Short mmCIF file of C-alpha atoms in Angstrom, two decimals:
data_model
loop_
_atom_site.label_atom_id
_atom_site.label_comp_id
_atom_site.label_asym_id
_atom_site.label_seq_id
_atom_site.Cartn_x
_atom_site.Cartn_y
_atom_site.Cartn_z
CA UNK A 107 -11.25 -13.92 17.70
CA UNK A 108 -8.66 -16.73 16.34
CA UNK A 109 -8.41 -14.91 13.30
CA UNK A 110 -7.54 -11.66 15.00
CA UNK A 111 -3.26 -10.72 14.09
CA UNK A 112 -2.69 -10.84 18.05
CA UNK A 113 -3.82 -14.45 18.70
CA UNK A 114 -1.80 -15.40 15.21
CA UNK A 115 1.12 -13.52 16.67
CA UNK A 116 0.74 -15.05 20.29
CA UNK A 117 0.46 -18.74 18.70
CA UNK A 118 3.53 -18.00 16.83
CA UNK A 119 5.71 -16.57 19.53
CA UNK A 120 3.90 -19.79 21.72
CA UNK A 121 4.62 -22.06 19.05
CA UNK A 122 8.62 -20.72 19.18
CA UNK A 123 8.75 -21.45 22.66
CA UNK A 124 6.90 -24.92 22.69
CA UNK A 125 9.36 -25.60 20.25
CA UNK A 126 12.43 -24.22 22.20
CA UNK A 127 11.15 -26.52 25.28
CA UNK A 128 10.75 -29.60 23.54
CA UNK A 129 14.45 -28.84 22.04
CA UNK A 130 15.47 -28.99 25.80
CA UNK A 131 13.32 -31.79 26.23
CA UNK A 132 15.30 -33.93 23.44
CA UNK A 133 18.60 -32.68 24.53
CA UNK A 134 18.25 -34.34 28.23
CA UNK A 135 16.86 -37.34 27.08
CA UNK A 136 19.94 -37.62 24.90
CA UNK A 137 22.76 -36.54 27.58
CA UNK A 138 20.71 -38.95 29.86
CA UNK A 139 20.77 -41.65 27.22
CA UNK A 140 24.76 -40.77 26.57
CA UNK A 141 25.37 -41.13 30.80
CA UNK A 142 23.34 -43.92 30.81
CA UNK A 143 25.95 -45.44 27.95
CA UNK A 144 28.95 -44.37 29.94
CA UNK A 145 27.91 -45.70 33.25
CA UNK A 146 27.26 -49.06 31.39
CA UNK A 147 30.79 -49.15 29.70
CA UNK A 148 32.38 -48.30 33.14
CA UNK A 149 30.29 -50.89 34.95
CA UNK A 150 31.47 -53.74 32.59
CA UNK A 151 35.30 -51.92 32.76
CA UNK A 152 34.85 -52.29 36.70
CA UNK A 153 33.90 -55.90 36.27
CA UNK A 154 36.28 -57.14 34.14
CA UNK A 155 38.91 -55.40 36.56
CA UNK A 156 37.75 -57.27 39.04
CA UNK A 157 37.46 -60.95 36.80
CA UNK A 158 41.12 -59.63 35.98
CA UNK A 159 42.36 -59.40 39.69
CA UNK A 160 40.43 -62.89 40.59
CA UNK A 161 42.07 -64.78 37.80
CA UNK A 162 44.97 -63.04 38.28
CA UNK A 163 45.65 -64.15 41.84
CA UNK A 164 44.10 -67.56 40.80
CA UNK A 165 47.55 -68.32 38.25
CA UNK A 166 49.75 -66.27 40.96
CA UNK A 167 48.98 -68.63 43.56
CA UNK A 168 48.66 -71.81 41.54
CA UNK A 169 44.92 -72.15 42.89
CA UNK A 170 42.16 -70.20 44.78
CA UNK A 171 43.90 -68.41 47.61
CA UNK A 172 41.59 -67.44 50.32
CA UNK A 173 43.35 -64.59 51.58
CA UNK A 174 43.85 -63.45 47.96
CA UNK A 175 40.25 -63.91 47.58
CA UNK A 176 38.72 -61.74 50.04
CA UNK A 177 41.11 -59.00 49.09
CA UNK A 178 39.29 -59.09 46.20
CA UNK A 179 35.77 -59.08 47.00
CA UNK A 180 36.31 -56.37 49.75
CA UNK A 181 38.01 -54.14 46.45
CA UNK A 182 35.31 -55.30 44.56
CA UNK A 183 33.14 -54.00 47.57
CA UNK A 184 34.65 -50.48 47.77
CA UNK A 185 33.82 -50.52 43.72
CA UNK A 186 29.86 -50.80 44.70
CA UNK A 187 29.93 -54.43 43.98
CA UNK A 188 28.42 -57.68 46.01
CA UNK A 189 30.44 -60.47 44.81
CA UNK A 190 30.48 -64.52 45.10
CA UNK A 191 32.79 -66.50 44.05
CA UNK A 192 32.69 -70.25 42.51
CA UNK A 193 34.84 -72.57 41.74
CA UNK A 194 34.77 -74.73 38.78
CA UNK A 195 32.25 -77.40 40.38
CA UNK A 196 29.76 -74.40 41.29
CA UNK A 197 30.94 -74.49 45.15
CA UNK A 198 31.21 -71.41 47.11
CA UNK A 199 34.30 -69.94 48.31
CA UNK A 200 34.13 -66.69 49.51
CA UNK A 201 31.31 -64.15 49.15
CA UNK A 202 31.18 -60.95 50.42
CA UNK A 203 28.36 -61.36 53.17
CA UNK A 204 30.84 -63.52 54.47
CA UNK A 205 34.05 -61.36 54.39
CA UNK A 206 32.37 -58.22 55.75
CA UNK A 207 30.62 -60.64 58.34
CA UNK A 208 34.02 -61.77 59.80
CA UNK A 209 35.84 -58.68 59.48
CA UNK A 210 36.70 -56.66 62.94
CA UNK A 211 33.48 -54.15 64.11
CA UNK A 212 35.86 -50.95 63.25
CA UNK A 213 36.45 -52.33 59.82
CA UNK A 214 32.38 -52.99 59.05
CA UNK A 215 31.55 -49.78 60.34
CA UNK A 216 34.18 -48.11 57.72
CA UNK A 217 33.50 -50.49 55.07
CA UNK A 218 29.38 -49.39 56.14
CA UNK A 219 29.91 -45.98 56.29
CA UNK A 220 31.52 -45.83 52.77
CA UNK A 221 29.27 -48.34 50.73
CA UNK A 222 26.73 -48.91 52.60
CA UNK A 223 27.14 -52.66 53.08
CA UNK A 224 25.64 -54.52 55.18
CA UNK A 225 22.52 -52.81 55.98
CA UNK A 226 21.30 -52.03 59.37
CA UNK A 227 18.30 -54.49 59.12
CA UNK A 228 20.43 -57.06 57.65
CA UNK A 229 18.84 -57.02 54.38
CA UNK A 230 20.47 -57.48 51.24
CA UNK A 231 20.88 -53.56 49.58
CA UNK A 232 20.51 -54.13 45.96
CA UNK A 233 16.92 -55.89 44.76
CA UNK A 234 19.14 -56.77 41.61
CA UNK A 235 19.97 -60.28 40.90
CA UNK A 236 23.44 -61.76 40.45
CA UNK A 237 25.02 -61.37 37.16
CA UNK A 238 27.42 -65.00 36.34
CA UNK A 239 30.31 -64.53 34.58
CA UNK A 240 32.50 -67.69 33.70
CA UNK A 241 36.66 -66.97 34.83
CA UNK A 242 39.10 -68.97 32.61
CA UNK A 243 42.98 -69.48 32.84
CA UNK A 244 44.42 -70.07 29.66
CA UNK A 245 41.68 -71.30 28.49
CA UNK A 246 40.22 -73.43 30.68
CA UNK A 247 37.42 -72.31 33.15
CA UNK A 248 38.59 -72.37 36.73
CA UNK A 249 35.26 -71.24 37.78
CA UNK A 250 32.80 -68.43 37.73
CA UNK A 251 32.10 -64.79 39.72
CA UNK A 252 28.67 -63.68 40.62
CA UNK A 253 28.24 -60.05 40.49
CA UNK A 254 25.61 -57.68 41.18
CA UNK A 255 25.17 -53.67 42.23
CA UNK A 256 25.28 -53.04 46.07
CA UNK A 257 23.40 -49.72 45.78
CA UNK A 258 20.67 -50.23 43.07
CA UNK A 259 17.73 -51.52 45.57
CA UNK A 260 18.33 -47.50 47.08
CA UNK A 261 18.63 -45.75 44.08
CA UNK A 262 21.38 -43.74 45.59
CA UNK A 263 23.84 -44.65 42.71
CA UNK A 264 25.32 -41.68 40.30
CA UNK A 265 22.74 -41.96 37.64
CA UNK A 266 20.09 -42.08 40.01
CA UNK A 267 21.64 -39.09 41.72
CA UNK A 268 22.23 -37.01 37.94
CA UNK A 269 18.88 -38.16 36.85
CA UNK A 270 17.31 -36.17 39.92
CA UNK A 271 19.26 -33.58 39.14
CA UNK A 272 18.90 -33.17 35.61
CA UNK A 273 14.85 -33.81 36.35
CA UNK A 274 14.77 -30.79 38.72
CA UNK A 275 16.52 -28.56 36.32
CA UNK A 276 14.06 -29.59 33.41
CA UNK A 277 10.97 -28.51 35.59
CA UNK A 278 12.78 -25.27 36.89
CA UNK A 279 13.15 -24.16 33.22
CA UNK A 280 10.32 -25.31 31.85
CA UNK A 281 8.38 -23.51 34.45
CA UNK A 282 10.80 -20.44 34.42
CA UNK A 283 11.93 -19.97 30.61
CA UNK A 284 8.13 -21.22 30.12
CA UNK A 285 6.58 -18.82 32.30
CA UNK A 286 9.08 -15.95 30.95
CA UNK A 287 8.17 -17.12 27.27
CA UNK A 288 4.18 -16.65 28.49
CA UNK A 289 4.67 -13.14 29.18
CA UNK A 290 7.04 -12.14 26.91
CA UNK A 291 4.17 -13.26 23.82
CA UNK A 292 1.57 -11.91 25.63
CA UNK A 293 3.74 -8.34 25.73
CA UNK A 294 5.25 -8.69 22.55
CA UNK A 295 2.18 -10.00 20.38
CA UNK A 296 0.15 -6.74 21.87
CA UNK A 297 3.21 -4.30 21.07
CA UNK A 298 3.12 -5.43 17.94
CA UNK A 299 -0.46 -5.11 16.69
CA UNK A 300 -1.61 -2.26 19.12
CA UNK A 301 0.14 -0.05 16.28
CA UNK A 302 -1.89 -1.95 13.60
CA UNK A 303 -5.33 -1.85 15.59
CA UNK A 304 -4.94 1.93 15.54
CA UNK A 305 -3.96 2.00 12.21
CA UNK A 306 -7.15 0.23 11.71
CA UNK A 307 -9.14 2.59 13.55
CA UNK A 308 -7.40 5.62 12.14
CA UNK A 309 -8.48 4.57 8.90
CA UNK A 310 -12.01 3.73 9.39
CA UNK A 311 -12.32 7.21 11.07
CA UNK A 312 -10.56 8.84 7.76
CA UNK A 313 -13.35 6.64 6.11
CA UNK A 314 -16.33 8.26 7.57
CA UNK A 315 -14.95 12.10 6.68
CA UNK A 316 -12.94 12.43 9.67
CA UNK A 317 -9.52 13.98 8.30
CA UNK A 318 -7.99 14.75 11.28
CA UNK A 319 -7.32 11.36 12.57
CA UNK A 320 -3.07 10.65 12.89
CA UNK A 321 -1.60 8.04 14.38
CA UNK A 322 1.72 7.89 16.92
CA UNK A 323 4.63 7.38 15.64
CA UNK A 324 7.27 5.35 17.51
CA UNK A 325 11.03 3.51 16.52
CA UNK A 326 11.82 2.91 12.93
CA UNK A 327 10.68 -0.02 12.02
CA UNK A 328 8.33 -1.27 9.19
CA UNK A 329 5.16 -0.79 11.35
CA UNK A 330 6.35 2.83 11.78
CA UNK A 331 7.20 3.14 8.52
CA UNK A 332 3.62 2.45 7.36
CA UNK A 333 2.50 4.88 10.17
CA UNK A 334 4.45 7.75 8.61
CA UNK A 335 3.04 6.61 5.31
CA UNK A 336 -0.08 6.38 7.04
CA UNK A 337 0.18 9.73 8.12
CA UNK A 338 1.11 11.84 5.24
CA UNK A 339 -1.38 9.93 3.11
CA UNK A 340 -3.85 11.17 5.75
CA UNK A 341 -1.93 14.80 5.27
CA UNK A 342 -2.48 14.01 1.37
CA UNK A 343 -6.50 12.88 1.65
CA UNK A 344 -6.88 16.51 4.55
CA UNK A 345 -5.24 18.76 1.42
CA UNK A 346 -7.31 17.03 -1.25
CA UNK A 347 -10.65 17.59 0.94
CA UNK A 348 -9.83 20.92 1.68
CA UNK A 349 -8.92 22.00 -2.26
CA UNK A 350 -12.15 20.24 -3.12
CA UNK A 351 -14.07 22.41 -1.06
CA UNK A 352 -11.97 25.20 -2.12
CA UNK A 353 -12.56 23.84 -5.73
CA UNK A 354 -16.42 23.52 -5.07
CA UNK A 355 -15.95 27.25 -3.83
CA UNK A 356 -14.39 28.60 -6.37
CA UNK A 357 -16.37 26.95 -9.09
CA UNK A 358 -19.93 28.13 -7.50
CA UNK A 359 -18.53 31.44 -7.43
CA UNK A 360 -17.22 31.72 -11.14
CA UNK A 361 -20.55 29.74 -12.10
CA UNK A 362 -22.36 32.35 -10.06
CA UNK A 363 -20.94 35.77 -11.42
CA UNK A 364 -22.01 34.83 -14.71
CA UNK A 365 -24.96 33.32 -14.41
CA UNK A 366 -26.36 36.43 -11.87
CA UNK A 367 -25.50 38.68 -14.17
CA UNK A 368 -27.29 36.69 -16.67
CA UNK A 369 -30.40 36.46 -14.57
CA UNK A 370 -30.54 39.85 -13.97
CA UNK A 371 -30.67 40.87 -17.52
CA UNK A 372 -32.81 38.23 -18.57
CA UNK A 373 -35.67 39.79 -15.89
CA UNK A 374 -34.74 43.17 -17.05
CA UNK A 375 -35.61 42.16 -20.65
CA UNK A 376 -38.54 40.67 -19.55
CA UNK A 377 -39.83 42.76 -17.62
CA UNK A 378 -38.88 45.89 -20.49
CA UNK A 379 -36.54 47.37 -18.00
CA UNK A 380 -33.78 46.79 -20.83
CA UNK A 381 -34.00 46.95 -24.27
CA UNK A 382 -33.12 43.71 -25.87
CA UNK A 383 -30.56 45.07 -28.44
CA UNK A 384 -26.76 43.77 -29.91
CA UNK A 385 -25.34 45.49 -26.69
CA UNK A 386 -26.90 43.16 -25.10
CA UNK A 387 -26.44 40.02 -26.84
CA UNK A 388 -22.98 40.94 -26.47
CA UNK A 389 -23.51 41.22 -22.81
CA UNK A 390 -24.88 37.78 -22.68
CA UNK A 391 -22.41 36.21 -25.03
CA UNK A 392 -19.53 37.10 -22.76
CA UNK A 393 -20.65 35.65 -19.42
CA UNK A 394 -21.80 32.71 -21.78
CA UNK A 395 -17.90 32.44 -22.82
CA UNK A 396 -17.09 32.95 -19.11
CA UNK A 397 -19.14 29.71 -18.34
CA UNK A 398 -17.45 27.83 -20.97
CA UNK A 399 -13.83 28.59 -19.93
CA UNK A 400 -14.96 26.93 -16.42
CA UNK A 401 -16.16 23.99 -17.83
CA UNK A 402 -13.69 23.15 -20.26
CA UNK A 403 -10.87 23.69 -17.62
CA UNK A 404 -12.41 20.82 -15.68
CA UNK A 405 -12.88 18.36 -18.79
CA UNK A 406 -8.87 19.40 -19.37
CA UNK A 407 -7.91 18.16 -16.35
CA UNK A 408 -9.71 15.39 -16.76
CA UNK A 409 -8.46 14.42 -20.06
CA UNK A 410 -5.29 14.79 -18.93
CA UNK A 411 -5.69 12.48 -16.00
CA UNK A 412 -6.94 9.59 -19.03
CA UNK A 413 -3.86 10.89 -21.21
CA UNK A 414 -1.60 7.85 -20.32
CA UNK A 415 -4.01 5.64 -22.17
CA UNK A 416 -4.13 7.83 -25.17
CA UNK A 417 -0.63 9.07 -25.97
CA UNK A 418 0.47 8.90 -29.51
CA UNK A 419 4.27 9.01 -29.49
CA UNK A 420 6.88 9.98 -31.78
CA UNK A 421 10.18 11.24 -32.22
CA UNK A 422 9.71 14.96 -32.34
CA UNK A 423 12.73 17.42 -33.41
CA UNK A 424 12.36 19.92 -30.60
CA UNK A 425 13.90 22.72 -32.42
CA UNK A 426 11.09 23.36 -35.11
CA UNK A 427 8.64 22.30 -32.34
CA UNK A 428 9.25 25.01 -30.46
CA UNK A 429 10.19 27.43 -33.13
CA UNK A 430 6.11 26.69 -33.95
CA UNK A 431 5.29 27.62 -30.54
CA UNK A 432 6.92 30.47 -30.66
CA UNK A 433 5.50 32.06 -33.60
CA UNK A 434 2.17 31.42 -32.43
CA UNK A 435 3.19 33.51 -29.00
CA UNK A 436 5.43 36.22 -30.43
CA UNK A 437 2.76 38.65 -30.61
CA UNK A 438 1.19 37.93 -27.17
CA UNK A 439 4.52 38.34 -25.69
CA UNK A 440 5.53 41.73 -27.94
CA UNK A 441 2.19 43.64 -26.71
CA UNK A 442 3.03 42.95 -23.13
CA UNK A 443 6.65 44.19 -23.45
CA UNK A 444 7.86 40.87 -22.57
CA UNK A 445 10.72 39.52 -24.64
CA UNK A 446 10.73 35.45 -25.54
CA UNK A 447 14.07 33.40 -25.99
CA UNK A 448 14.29 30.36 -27.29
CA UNK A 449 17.61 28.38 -27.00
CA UNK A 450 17.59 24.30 -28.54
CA UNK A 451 20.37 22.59 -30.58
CA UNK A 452 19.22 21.27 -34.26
CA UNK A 453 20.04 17.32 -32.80
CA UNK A 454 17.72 17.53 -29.95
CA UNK A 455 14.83 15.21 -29.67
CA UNK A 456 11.96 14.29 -27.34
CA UNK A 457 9.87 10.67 -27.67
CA UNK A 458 6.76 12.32 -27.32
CA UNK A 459 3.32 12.66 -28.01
CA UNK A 460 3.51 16.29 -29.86
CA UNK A 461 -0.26 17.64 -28.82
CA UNK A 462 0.53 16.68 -25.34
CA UNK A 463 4.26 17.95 -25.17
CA UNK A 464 2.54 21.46 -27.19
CA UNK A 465 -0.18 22.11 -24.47
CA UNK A 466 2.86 21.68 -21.75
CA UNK A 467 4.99 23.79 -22.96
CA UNK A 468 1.44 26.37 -23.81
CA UNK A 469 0.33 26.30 -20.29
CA UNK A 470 3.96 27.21 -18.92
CA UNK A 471 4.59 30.10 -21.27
CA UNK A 472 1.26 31.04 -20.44
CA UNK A 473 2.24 31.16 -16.68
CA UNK A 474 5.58 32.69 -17.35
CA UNK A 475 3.25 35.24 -19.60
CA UNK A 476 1.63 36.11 -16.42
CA UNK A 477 3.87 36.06 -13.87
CA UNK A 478 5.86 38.62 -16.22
CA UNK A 479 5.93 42.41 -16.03
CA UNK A 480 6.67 44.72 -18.94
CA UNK A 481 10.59 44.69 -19.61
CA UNK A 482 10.59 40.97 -18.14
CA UNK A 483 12.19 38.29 -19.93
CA UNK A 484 10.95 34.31 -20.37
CA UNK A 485 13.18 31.90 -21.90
CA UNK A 486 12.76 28.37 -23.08
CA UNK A 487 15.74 26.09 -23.09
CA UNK A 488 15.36 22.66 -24.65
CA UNK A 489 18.32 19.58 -24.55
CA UNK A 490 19.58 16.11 -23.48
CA UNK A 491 20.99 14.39 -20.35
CA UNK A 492 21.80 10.95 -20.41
CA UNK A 493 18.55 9.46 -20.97
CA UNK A 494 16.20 11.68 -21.06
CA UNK A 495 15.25 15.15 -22.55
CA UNK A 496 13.88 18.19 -20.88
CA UNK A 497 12.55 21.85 -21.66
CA UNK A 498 13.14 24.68 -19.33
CA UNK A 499 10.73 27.72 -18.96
CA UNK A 500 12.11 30.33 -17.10
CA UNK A 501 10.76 33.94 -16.19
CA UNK A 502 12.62 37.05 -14.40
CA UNK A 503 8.67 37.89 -13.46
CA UNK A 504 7.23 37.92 -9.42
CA UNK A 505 8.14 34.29 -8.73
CA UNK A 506 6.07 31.97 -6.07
CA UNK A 507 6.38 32.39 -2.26
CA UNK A 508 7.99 29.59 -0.11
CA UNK A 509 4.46 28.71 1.60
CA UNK A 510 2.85 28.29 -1.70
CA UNK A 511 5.46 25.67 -3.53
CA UNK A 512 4.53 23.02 -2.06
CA UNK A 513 0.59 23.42 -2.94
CA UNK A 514 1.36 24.53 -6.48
CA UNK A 515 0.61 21.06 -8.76
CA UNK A 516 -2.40 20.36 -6.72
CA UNK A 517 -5.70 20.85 -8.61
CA UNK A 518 -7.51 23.85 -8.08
CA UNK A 519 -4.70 25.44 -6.35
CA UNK A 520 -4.29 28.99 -6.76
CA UNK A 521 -1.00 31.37 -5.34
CA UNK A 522 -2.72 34.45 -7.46
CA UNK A 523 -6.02 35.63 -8.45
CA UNK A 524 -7.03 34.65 -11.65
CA UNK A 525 -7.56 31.43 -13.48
CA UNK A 526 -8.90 28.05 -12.15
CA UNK A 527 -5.92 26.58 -10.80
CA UNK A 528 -5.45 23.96 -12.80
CA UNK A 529 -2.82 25.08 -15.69
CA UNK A 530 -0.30 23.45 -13.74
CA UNK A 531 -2.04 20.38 -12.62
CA UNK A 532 -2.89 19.51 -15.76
CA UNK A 533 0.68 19.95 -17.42
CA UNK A 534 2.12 17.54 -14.32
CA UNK A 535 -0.44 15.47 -15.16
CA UNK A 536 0.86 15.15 -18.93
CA UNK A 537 4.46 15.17 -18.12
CA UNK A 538 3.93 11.63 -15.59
CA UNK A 539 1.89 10.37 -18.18
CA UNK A 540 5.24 10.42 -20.56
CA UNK A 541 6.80 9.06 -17.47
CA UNK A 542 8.31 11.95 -16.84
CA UNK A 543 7.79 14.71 -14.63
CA UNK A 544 7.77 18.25 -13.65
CA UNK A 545 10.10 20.16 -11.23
CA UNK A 546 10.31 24.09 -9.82
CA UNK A 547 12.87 26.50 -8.89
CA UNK A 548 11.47 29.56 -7.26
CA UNK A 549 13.14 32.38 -5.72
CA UNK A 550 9.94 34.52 -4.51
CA UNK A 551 10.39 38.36 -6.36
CA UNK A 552 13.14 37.21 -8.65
CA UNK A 553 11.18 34.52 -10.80
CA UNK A 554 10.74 31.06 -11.75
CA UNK A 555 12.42 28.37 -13.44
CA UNK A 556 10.29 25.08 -14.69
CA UNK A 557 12.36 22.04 -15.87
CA UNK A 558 9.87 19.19 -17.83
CA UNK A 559 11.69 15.56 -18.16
CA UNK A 560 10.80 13.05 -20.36
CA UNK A 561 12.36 9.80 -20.89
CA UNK A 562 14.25 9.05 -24.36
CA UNK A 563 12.65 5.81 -24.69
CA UNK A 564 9.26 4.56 -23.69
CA UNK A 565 9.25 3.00 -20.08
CA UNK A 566 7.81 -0.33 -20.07
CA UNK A 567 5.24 -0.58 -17.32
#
């Protein structure tokens, strides 16, 4: 089950959003550790203000002025601050217990209300201990401050209060965005290989002979993509079974004709019904010949399939090629009232293999030949484009209907009667074996126009 794409896909969308969390993680602990800087800095910028105002009132007065004094430790107070104040000999002369303690009632319940000082139980607020810090006047210590947080015992200071804060937002989205993230790979990692499981199971059906198995195809993405691939292979692999059956057909009914008729005057002869004579030989030679034709079509095709590992190229002329061809298929073309053209410049060249490039070229002007009533006309053109180099066949005979053009390179394949269907299979074959290929302009009662390309130069695999 771990090795299944879904749980790979879940742990990786899972992993994303572990990772995304712990980002969030790290960034609080770092704006926490930044406050945490700034608070200190403004602490110790508080303090000093307040050493400032104490030494300051120290060298405005000439010596410690009381009055002065509490002044300061009740500003000191309103800056969250419980204060006591030394002089040089380490003897107490005002602290802020004391100040608050004498102030008026009104006065400690407003100095109460705002900082919290003194408590109701008479306890000291802050569990924090005093913090010395010497005070100087030019230079010479005039005695020292002792300083500490009023609010730190009750954790009711700002970074307590942000730290709460920033604490209850951290376990909102980690249990939202976490949560969220949960569902969304549980969704998303399913989405994603549902398509592939069925894909899976497509196939596997395909595999055991059942041709009719599609898939759904949905958005255009690379997992549809391979679905439409998917599918018109599986349109592909339905054809191919259904032309092999047609093949398998066909060939048990050629094989059949000849070999009944074979049978039956074999008994006949046997049994002295007929007279075993050169009529008869002749008989027996034909459907022989017919038996032949069928087999050799089929080791044709499948030379041609194993031509790419035999072709013996060269540069051919094309003009005296053909001109060969063409004597060899005047007369064929004369007795059936059919007149061949031939149209090719003297410069023109193909890199071919010439036995391969002949038995193209045969088995078109041999369908042209067909396709071609008496008065008809089939012309071969022959030239150069660019890069590569390409013979035309065209015929003003029947044509090919629209419903058959598709079907007409696969093997066994027949739009007439006659033949084995695989003429045309087997010159494809040959042409993509050059790296080249075959293409067909039809127009159905008019006639047909085949265009072979071949490269120039060999195509390095």
């Amino acid at each position: 089950m771990t090795r299944s794409l879904w749980v790979k896909f879940l742990i990786l969308l899972l992993s994303i959003s572990a990772i995304s969390l712990s980002a969030a993680l790290t960034l609080r602990e770092l704006i926490i550790m930044d406050f945490e800087e700034y608070l200190e800095g403004e602490t110790e910028d508080r303090i000093y203000r307040v050493m400032a105002a104490i030494e300051g009132s120290y060298e405005r007065y000439s010596g410690w002025d009381e009055e002065s004094l509490k002044e300061n430790t009740i500003w000191a107070l309103l800056l969250g601050y419980e204060v006591r104040i030394l002089d040089a000999d380490n003897q107490e002369l005002v602290s802020t217990k004391a100040v608050v303690e004498h102030l008026p009632p009104l006065a400690q319940r407003r100095l109460s209300a705002i900082t919290g000082f003194p408590s109701e139980d008479g306890q000291p607020l802050s569990n924090a201990s005093f913090t010395n810090y010497p005070l100087f006047l030019g230079g010479e210590g005039i005695g020292f401050m002792e300083i500490r947080p009023v609010l730190a015992r009750q954790g009711e200071g700002k970074e307590t209060i942000f730290k709460m804060r920033s604490d209850r937002f951290l376990i909102l989205v980690v249990f939202l965005l976490g949560g969220l993230s949960l569902i969304l790979s549980l969704i998303y990692s399913r989405r994603m290989t549902d398509p592939i499981k069925k894909l899976t199971r497509a196939a596997r059906n395909i595999a055991e002979g059942d041709m009719t198995q599609r898939v759904t195809v949905r958005g255009n993405d690379e997992i549809s993509n391979l679905a439409r691939a998917f599918n018109t292979m599986a349109d592909s692999l339905a054809l191919q079974e259904a032309l092999r059956r047609k093949l398998t057909a066909n060939i048990a009914h050629e094989l059949r004709t000849p070999l009944s008729a074979m049978q039956g005057e074999i008994e006949g002869i046997l049994d002295g019904l007929i007279s075993f004579d050169r009529e008869r030989l002749v008989s027996l030679h034909e459907e022989t010949n017919r038996l032949k034709h069928i087999i050799e079509g089929i080791e044709e095709l499948s030379r041609a399939q194993a031509s790419a590992l035999e072709l013996r190229r060269e540069r051919i002329p094309l003009k005296p090629f053909l001109e060969n061809i063409r004597e060899r298929y005047d007369k064929l073309f004369a007795d059936k009232g059919v007149r061949l053209e031939f149209e090719c410049a003297d410069r023109v060249t193909a890199y071919a293999d010439p036995d391969k490039l002949s038995q193209i070229v045969i088995n078109l002007l041999s369908n042209a030949l067909k396709a071609t009533g008496e008065g008809g006309v089939v012309r071969v053109r022959a030239g150069e484009k660019e890069t590569e180099s390409f013979i035309e066949v065209s015929d003003t005979g029947r044509g090919i209907r629209k419903e058959d053009l598709p079907f007409i390179f696969e093997r066994f394949y027949r739009a007439s009667e006659g033949g084995l269907g695989l003429g045309l299979t087997i010159a494809q074959e040959l042409a993509e074996a050059h790296g080249g290929k075959i293409d067909v302009l039809s127009d159905y009662g008019k006639g047909s126009t085949f265009r072979v390309t071949i490269p120039a130069f060999t195509i390095s695999s």
